[in-house]
PDB file of C-alpha atoms in Angstrom:
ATOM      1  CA  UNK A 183       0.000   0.000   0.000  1.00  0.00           C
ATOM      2  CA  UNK A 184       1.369   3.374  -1.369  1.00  0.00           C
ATOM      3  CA  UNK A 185       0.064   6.632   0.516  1.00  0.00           C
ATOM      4  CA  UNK A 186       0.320   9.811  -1.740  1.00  0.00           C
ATOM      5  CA  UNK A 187      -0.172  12.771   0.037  1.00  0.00           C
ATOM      6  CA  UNK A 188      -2.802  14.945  -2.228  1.00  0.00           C
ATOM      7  CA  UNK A 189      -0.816  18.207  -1.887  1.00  0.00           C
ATOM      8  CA  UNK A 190       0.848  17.932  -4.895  1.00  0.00           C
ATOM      9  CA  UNK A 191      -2.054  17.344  -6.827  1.00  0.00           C
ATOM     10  CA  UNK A 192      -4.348  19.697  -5.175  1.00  0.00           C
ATOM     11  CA  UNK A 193      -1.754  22.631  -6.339  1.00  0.00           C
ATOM     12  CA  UNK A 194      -1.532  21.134 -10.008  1.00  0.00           C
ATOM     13  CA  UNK A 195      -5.120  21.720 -10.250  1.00  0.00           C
ATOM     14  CA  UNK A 196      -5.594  25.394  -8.373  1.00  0.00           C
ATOM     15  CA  UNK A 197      -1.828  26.251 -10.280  1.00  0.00           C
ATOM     16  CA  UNK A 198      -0.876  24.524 -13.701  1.00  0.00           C
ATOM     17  CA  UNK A 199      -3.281  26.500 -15.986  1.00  0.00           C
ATOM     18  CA  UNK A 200      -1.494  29.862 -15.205  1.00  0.00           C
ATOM     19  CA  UNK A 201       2.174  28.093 -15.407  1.00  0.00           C
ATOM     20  CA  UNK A 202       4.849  28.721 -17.902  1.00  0.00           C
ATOM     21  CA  UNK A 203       6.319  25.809 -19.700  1.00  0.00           C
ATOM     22  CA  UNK A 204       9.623  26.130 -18.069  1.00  0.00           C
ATOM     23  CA  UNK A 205       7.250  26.256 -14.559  1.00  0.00           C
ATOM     24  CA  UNK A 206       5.355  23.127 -16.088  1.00  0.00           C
ATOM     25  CA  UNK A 207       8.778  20.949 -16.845  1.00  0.00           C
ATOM     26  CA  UNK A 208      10.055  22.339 -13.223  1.00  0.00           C
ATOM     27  CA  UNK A 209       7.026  20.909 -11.820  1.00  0.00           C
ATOM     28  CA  UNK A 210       7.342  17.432 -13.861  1.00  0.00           C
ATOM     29  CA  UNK A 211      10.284  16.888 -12.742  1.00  0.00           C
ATOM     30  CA  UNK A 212       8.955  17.456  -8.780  1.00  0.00           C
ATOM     31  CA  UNK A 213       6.750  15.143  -9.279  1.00  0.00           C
ATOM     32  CA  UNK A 214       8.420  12.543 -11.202  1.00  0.00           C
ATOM     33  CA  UNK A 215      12.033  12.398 -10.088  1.00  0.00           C
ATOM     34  CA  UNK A 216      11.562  12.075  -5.433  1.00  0.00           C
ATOM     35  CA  UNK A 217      10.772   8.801  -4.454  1.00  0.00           C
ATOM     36  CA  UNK A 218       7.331   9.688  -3.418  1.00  0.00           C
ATOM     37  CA  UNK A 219       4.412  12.242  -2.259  1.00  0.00           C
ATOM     38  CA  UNK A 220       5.937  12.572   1.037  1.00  0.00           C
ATOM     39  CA  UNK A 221       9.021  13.758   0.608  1.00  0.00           C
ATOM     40  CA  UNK A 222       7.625  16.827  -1.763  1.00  0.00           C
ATOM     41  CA  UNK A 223       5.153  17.223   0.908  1.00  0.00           C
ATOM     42  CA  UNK A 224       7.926  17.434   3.292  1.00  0.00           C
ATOM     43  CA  UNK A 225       9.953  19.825   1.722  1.00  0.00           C
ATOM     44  CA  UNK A 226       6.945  22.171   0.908  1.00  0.00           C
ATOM     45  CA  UNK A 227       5.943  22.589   4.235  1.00  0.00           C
ATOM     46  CA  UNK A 228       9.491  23.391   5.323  1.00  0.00           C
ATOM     47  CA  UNK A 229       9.843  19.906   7.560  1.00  0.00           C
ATOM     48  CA  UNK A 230      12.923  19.132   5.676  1.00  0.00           C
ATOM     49  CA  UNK A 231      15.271  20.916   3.340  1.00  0.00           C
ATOM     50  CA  UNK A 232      14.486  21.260  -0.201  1.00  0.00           C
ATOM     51  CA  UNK A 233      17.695  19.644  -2.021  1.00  0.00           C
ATOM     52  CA  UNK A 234      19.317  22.023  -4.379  1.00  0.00           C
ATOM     53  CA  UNK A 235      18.234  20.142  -7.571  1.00  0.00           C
ATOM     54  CA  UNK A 236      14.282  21.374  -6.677  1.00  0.00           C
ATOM     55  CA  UNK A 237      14.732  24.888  -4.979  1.00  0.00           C
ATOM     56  CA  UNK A 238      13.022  27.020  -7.648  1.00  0.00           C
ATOM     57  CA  UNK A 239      10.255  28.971  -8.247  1.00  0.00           C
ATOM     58  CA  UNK A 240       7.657  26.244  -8.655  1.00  0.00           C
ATOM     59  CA  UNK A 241       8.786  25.075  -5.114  1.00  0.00           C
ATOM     60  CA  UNK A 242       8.019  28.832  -3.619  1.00  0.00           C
ATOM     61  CA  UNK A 243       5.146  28.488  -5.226  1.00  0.00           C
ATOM     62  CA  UNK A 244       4.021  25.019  -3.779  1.00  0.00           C
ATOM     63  CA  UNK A 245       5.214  26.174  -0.396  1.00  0.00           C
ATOM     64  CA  UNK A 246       3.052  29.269  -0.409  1.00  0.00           C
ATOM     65  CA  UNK A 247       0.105  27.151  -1.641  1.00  0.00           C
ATOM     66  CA  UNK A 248       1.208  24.810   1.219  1.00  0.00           C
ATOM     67  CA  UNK A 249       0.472  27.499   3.937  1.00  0.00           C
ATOM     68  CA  UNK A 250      -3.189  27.491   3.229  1.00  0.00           C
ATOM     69  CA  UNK A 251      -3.940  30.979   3.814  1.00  0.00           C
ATOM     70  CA  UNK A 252      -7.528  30.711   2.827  1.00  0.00           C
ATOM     71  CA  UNK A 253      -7.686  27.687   5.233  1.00  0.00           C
ATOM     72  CA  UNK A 254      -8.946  25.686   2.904  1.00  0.00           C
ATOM     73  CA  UNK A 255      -9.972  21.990   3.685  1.00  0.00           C
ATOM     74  CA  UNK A 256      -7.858  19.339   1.559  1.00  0.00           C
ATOM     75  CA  UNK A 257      -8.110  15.924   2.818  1.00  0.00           C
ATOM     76  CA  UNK A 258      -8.446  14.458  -0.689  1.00  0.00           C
ATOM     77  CA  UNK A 259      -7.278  14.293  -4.032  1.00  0.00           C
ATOM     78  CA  UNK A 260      -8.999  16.636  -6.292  1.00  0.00           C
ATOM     79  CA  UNK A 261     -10.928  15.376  -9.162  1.00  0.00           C
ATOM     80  CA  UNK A 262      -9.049  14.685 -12.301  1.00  0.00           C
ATOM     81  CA  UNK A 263     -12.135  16.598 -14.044  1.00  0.00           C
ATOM     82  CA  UNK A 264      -9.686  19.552 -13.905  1.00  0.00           C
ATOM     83  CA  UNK A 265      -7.257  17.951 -16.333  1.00  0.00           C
ATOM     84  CA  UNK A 266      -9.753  17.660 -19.169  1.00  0.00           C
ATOM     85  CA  UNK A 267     -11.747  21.497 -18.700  1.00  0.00           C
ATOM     86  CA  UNK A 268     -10.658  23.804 -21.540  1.00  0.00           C
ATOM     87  CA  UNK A 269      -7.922  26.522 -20.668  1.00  0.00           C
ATOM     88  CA  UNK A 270      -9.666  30.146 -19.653  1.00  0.00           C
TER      89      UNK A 270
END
């Protein structure tokens, strides 16, 4: 049983459609090259430090979202509707 933390996918759908492509490939490779969930999750709320390769501006950006300031509640993973709604 793998857990995934939904943080990473709750900013991809509240971020990705205002991203530049060099933001987009910055963010593929978050999410592609760490072993798993937790350790983005991890470094996005500032438990652990961010290794060099991954300190950028889509990681700011993921550990503002991370703060919650609207206090949002996100205890699941959002629905992949998002992926498929045209671009405003």
């Amino acid at each position: 049983l793998i857990l995934v933390h939904p943080l990473p996918s709750l900013f991809a759908k509240e971020n990705l459609n205002r991203m530049s492509e060099q933001q987009l490939n910055r963010y593929d490779r978050l999410i592609n090259e760490p072993s798993n969930d937790w350790d983005i999750y991890y470094w996005a709320t500032e438990a652990k430090p961010t290794p060099a390769e991954f300190e950028n501006d889509v990681m700011a950006m993921l550990r503002e979202f991370a703060k919650n300031k609207k206090r949002e509640q996100r205890l699941r993973q959002p629905d992949l509707e998002y992926l498929f709604e045209p671009s405003h």
